[in-house]
Coordinates of C-alpha atoms in Angstrom, one line a residue:
X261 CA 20.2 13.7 9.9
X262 CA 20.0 12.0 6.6
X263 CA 19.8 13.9 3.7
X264 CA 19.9 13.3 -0.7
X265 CA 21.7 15.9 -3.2
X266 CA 20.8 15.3 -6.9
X267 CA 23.3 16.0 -9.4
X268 CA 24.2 19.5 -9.7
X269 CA 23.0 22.0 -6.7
X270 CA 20.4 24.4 -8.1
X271 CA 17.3 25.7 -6.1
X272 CA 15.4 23.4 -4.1
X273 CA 12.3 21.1 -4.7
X274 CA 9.3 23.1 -2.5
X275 CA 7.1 20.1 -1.5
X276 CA 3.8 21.2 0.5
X277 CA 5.2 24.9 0.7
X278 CA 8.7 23.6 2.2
X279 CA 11.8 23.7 0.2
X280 CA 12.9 20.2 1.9
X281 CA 11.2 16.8 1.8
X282 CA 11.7 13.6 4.3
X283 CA 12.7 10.5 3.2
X284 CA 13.2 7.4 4.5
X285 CA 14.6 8.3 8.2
X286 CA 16.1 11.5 7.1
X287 CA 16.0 15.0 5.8
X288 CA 16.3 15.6 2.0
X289 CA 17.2 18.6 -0.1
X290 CA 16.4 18.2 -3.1
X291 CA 17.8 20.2 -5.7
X292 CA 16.2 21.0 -9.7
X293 CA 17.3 22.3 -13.0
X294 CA 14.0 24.9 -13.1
X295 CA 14.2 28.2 -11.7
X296 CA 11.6 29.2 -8.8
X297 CA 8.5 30.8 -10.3
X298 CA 8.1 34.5 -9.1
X299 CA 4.7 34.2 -7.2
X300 CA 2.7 30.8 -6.4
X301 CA 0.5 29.4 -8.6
X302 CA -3.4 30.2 -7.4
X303 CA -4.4 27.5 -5.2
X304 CA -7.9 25.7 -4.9
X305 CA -10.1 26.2 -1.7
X306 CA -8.8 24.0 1.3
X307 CA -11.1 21.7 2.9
X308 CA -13.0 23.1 5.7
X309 CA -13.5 21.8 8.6
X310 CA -16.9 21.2 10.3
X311 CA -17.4 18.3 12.1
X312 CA -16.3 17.1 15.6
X313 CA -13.8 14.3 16.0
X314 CA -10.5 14.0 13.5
X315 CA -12.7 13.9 10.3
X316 CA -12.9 16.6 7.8
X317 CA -15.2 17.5 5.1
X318 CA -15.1 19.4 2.0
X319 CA -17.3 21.7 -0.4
X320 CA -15.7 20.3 -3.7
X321 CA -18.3 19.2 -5.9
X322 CA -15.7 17.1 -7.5
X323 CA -15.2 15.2 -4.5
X324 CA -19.0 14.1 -4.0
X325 CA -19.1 13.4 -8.0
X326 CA -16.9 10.8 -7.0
X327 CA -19.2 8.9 -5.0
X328 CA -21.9 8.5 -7.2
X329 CA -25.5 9.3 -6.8
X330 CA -27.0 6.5 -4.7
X331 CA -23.7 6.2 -2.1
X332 CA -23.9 10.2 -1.8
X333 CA -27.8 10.7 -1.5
X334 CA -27.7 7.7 0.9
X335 CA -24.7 9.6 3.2
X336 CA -27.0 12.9 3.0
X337 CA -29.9 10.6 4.0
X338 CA -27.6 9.4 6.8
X339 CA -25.6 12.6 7.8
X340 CA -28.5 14.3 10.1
X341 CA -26.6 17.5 11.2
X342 CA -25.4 17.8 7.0
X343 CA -21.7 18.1 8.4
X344 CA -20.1 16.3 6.1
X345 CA -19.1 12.8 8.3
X346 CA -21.3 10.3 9.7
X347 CA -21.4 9.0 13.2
X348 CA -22.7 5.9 14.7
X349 CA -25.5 7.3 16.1
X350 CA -26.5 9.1 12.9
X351 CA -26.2 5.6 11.2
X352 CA -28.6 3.3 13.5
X353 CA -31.1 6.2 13.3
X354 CA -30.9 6.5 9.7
X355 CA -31.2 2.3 9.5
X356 CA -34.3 2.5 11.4
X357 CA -35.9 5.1 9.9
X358 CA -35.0 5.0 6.1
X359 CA -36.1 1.1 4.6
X360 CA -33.2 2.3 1.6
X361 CA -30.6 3.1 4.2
X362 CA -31.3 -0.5 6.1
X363 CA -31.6 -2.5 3.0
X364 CA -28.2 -0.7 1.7
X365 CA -26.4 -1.2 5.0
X366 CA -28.2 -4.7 6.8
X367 CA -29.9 -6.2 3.9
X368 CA -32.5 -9.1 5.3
X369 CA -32.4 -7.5 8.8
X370 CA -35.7 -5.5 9.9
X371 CA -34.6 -2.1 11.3
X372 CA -37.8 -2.5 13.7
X373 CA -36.2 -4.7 15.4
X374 CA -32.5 -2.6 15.7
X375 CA -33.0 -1.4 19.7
X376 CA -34.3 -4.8 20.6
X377 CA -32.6 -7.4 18.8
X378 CA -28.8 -8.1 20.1
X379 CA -27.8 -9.6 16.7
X380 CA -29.4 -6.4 14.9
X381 CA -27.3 -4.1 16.4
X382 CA -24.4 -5.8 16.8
X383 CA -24.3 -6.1 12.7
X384 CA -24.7 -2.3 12.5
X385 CA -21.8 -1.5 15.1
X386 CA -19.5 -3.9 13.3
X387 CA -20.1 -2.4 9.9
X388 CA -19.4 1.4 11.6
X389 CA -16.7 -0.2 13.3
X390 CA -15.2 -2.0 10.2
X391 CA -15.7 1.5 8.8
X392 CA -14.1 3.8 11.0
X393 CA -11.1 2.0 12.2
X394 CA -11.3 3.3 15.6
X395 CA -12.2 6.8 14.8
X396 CA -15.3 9.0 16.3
X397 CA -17.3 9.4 12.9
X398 CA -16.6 8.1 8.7
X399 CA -16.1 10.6 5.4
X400 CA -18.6 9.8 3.1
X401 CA -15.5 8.3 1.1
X402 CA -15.2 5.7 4.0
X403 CA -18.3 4.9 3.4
X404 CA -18.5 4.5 -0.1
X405 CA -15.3 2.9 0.2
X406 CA -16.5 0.2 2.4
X407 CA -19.8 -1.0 0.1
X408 CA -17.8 -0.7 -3.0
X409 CA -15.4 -3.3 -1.8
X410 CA -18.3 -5.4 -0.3
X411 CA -19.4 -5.1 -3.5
X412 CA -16.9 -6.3 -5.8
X413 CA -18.2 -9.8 -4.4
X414 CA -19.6 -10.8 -7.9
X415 CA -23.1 -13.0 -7.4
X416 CA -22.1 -16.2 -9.3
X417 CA -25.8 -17.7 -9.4
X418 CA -27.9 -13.7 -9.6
X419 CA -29.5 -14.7 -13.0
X420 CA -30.7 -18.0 -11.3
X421 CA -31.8 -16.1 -8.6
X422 CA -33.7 -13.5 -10.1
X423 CA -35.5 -15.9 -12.1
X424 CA -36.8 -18.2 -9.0
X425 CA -37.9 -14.5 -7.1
X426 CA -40.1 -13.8 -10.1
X427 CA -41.4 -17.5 -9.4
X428 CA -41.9 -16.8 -5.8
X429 CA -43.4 -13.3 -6.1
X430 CA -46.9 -14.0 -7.3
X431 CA -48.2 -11.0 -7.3
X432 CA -45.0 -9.3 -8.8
X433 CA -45.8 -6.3 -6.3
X434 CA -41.2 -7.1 -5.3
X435 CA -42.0 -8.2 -2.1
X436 CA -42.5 -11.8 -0.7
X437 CA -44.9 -13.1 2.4
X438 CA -44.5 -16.5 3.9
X439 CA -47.8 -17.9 2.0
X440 CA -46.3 -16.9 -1.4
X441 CA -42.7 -18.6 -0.4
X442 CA -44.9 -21.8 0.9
X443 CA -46.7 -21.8 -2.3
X444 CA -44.0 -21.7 -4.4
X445 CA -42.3 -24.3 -2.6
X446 CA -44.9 -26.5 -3.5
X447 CA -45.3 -25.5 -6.7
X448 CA -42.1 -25.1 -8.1
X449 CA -39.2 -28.0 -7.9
X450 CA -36.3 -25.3 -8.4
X451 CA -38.0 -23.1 -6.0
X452 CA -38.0 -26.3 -3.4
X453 CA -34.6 -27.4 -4.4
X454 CA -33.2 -23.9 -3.3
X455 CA -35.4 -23.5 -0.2
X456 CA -34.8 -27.5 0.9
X457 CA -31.8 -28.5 -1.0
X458 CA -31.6 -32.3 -1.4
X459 CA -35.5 -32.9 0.3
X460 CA -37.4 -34.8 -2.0
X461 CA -40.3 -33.1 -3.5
X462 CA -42.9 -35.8 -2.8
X463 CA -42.5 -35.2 1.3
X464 CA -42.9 -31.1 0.9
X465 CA -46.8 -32.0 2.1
X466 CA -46.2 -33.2 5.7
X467 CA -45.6 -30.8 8.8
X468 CA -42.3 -31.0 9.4
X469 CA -41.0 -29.6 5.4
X470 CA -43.7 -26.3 6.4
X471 CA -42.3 -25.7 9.4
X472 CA -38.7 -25.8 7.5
X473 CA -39.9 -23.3 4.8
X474 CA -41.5 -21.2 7.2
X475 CA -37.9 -21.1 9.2
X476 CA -36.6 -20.4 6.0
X477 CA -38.8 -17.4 5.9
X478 CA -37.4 -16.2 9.3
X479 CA -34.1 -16.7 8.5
X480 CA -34.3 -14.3 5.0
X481 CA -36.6 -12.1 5.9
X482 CA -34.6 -11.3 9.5
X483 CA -37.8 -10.7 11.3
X484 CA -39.9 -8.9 8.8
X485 CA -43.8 -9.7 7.4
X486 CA -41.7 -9.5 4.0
X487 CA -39.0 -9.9 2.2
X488 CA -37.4 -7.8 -0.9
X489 CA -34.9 -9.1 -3.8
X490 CA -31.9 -8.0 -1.6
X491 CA -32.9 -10.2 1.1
X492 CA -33.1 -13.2 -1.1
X493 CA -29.7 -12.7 -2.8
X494 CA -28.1 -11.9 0.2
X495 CA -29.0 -15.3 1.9
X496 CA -29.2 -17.4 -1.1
X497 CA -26.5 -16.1 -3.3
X498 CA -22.9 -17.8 -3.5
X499 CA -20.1 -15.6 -4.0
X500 CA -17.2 -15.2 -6.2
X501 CA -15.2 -13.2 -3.9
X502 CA -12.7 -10.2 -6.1
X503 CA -9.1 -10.9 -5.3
X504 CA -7.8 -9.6 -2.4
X505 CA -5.7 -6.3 -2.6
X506 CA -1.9 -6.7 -2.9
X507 CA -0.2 -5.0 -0.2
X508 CA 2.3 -2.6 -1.0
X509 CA 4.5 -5.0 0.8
X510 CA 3.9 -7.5 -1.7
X511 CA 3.7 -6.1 -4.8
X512 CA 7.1 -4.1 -4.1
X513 CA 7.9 -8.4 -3.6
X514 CA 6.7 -8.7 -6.9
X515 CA 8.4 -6.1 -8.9
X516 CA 11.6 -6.9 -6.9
X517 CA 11.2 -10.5 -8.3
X518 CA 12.2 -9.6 -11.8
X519 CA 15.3 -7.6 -11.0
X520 CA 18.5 -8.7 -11.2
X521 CA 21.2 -7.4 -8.4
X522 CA 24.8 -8.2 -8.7
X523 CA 27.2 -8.0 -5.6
X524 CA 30.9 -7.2 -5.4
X525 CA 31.8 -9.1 -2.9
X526 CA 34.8 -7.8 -1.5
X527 CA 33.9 -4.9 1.1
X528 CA 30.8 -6.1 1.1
X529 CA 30.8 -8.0 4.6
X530 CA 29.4 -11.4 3.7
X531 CA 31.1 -12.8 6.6
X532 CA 31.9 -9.6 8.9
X533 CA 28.6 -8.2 8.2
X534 CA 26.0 -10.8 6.9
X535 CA 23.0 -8.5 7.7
X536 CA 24.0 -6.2 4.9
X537 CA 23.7 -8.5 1.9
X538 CA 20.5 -11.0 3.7
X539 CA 18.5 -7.7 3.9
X540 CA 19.1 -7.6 0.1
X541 CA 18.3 -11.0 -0.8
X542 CA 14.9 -11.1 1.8
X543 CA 14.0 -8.0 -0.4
X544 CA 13.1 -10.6 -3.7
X545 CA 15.5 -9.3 -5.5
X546 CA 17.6 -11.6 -7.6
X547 CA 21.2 -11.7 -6.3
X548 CA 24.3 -12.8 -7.6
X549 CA 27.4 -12.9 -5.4
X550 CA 30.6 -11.7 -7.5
X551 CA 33.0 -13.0 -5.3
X552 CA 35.4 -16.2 -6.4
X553 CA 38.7 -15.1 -7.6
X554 CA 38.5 -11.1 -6.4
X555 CA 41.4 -10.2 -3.8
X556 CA 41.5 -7.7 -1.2
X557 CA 42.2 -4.7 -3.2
X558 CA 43.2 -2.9 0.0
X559 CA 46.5 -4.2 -0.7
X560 CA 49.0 -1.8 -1.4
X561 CA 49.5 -0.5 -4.8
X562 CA 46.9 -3.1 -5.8
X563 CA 45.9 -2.5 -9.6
X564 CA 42.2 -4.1 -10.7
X565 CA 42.7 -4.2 -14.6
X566 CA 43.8 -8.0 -14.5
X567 CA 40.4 -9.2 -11.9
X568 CA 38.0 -6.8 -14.6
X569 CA 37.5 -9.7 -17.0
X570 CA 36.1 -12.0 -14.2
X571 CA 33.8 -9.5 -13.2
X572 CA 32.9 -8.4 -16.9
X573 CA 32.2 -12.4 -17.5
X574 CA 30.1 -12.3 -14.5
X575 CA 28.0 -9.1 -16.2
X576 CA 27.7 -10.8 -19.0
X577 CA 26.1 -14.3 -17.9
X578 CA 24.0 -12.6 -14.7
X579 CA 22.8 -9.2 -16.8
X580 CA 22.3 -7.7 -13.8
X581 CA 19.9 -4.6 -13.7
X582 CA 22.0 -2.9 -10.9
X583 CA 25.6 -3.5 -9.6
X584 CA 25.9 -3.3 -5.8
X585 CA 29.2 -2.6 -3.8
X586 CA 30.5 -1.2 -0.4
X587 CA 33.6 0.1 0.8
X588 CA 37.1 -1.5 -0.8
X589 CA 34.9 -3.0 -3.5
X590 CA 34.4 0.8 -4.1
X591 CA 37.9 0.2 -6.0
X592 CA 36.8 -2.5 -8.4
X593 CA 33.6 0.2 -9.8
X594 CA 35.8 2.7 -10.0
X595 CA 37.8 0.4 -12.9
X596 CA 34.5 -1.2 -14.3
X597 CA 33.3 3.0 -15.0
X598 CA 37.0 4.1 -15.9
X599 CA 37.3 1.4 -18.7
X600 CA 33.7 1.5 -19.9
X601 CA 32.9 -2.1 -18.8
X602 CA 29.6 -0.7 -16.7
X603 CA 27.5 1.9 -17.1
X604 CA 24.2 0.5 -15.8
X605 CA 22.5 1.9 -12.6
X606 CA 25.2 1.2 -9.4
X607 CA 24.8 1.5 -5.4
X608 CA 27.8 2.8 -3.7
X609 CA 28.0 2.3 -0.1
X610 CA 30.6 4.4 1.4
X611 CA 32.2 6.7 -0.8
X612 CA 36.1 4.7 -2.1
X613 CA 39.3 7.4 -2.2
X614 CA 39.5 6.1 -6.0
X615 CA 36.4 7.5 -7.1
X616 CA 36.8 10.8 -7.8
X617 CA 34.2 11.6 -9.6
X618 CA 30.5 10.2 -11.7
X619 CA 30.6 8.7 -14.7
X620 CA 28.8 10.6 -17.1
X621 CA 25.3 9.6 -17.7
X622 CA 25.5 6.1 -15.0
X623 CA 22.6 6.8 -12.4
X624 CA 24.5 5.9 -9.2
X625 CA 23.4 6.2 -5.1
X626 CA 25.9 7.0 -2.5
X627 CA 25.8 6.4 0.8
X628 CA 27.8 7.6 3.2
X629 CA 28.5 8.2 7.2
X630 CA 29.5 11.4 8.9
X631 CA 31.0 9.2 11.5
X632 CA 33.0 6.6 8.6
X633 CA 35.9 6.1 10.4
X634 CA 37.9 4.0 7.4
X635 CA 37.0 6.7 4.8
X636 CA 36.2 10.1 6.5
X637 CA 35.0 12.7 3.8
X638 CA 33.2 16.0 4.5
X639 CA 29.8 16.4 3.8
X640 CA 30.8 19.0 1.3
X641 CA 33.0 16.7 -0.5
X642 CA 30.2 14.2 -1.3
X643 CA 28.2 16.9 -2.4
X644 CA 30.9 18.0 -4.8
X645 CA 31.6 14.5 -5.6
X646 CA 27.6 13.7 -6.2
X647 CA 27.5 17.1 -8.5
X648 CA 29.8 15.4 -11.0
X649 CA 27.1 13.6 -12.2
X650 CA 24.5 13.8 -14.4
X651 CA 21.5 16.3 -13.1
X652 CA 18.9 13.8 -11.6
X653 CA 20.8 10.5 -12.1
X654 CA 23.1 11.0 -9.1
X655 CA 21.7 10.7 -5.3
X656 CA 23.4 11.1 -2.1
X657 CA 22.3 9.1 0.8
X658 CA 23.5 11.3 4.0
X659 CA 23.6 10.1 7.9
X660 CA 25.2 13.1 10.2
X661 CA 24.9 13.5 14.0
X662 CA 22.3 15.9 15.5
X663 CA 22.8 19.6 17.1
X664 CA 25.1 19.2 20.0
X665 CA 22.7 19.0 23.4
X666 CA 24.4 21.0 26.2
X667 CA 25.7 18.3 28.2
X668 CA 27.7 17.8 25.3
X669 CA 25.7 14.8 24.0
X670 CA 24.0 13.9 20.4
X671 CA 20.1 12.9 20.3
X672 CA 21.3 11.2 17.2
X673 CA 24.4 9.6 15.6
X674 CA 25.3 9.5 11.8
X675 CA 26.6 5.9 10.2
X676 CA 30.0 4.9 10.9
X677 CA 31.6 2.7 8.3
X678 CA 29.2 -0.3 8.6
X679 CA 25.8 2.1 8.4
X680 CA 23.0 0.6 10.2
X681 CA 20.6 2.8 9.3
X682 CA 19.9 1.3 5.7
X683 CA 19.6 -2.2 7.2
X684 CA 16.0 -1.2 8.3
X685 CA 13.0 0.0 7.1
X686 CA 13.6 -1.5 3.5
X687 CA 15.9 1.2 3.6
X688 CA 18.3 -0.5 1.4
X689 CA 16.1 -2.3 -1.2
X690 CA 14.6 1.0 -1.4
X691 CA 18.2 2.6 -2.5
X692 CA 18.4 0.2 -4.9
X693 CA 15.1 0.5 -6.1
X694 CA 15.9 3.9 -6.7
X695 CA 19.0 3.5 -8.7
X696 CA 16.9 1.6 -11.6
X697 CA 14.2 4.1 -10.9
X698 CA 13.5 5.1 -14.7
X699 CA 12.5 8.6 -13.1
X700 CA 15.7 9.1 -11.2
X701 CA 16.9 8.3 -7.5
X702 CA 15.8 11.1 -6.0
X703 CA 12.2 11.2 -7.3
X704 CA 11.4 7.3 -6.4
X705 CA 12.6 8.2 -2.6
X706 CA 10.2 10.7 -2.7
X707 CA 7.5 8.6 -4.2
X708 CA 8.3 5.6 -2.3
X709 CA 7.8 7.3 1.2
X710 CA 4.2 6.7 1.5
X711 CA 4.9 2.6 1.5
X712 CA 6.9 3.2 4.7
X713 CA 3.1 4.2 6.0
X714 CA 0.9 0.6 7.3
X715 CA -1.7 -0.4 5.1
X716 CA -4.0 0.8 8.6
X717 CA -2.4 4.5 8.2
X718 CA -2.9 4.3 4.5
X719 CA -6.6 3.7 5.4
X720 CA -6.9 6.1 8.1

């Protein structure tokens, strides 16, 4: 399976209570400069678990302090058996039996009406359903989740709004019937304008504008002898809607945007294998091709000194922010480090015969095959290789077969030369990502594992 050594071995990284984390379609050991404390550190309480279905709630104050008083006095409200989730049934009974929970949840629908009235309950299943994402019942934090988003909707006209209630609410008791609305109408051209936008004021006498406030009426007060504040927002207001959120897809697009990744070309497999270097470029990265005037340096006894002022000229005008090369451009590294002319983050892919060792303080990646057929190196060879380095600057990206099965077969194969394995799953961006990782290769793998997870897992 894959695996990562950092620098010099030492004692393991424990993540979770396991001395070994997985990364990116493989298994990691990950080694530190810190000695293993003597006895665990005390540990808070785990979350218990109470409820049916896959939820799971917890006695952490902290947690509920979080919430905020109204969204956590409404979930108590809601949560009948006090377990700590919410089902849908708990919800539609809270709705029709707490006016706070129905104006919270449906504002402008009457919670009479919920059994009886299709549209009604349709709009309470789709908000548990929005909610849950398929599961039995919702945290509290789903919930609170949910509402905060709905309300980072900003109200552009509220003050307007606010204003023209007072108007409408004669008897300022914060609740509206249809003879106050029809009277206000009447009275008040804003109020009219708003109610029967672009109907002249002089015709709000005749039949036919009454029977178009009173509709008006229906429609905000869903049903109900009334209607509160919330129900006239929620029909009259116009919206400013709050950006959308930026995936992690995307904004990994946008921080790739701004870095700058330079190719050896040679080895690379522009033409023999294309995938390699398009998987870069669809990544957003910037890429510059360092290609014209470089020979095969397979040749023998080929020496690079005379080809390092091309590529130095190419550093120079590109700046790049990491130098990417793979197999017989391996060579042409190996003279950039041994003569000083780079020592900026660098990807290796496959591990060349002339580099025999790190270059002191350069944080590099390494990936290699246990089934590399042009340049087959032991496993413990890379790992003496990637120990040369500088502790936590030096990462080794690892592919080797399974256990043998007994019919003599492997469930899975390392890479051979031309590894497949980092063309997918951002695999490769990722490696490159973590070779300018300020924090060190090793750490950003680790880090950047949860953005393998879907935005829908994320949620879940």
């Amino acid at each position: 399976s894959p695996a990562s050594l950092s620098g010099s071995v030492h004692l393991p990284v424990t993540v979770g209570g396991s001395p070994a984390s997985f990364l990116g379609g493989g298994f990691a050991s990950s080694p530190v400069r810190q000695p293993r404390p003597s006895a665990p550190a005390p540990s808070k309480a785990l979350p218990e678990r109470r409820g049916s279905g896959d939820s799971m709630s917890t006695r952490a104050s902290g947690d509920e302090d979080e919430l905020g008083d109204e969204i956590l006095a409404l979930c108590k409200l809601i949560d009948a058996d006090g377990n700590g989730t919410i089902s849908e049934l708990e919800l539609i009974a809270a709705v029709k039996e707490h006016p706070e929970v129905a104006s919270f949840v449906l504002p402008g629908v009457d919670p009479a009406t919920l059994m009886e009235d299709e549209k009604a309950f349709d709009a309470i299943d789709d908000v548990f359903e929005t909610i849950a994402a398929g599961k039995q019942r919702i945290r509290y934090s789903d919930f609170a989740a949910h509402f905060r988003r709905r309300g980072s909707e900003r109200t552009a006209n509220a003050q307007e709004l606010k204003a023209l209630y007072r108007l409408i609410d004669a008897d300022g008791n914060g609740s509206v019937s249809k003879l106050e609305l029809v009277e206000a109408v009447k009275r008040y051209p804003e109020v009219a304008n708003l109610v029967l936008p672009g109907r002249p004021c002089s015709a709000l006498d005749d039949e036919e504008a009454l029977d178009l406030v009173r509709a008006a009426f229906v429609q905000v007060a869903g049903g109900k002898k009334r209607f509160e504040y919330g129900d006239f927002e929620a029909h009259f207001r116009k919206v400013h809607q709050a950006p959308p959120a930026v995936t992690c897809h995307e904004r990994k697009k946008l921080c790739r945007s701004s870095k700058r990744v330079m190719i050896i070309g040679p080895g690379f497999g522009r033409q023999l294998n294309p995938l390699q270097g398009q998987v870069i470029e669809q990544a957003g990265f910037q890429v510059h091709w360092c290609w014209s005037g470089l020979p095969n340096p397979e040749t023998p006894n080929f020496d690079a000194r005379p080809y390092l002022p091309k590529i130095k000229a190419d550093i120079d005008a590109f700046a790049p922010d990491v130098i990417a090369c793979a197999s017989k451009g391996g060579s042409y590294i190996a003279a950039l480090w041994s003569h000083g002319l780079w020592t900026g983050p660098t990807l290796l892919i496959n591990a060349h015969p002339s580099v025999l060792r790190m270059p002191a303080g350069v944080p590099v990646v390494l990936c290699h095959g246990s089934n590399d057929e042009v340049y087959p190196t032991p496993r413990a060879k890379l790992e003496e290789l990637i120990a040369s380095g500088e502790p936590n600057k030096c990462f080794l990206y690892y592919t080797a077969n399974s256990g043998q099965l007994k019919t003599g077969h492997f469930s899975r194969l390392g890479d051979q030369h031309n590894m497949q394995s980092i063309l997918t799953h951002d695999c490769l961006p990722r490696l490159l990502d973590a070779a300018m990782s300020t924090g060190g290769p090793e750490l950003h793998m680790v880090r950047s594992w949860r953005e393998r997870l879907s935005e829908e897992r994320l949620q879940a």
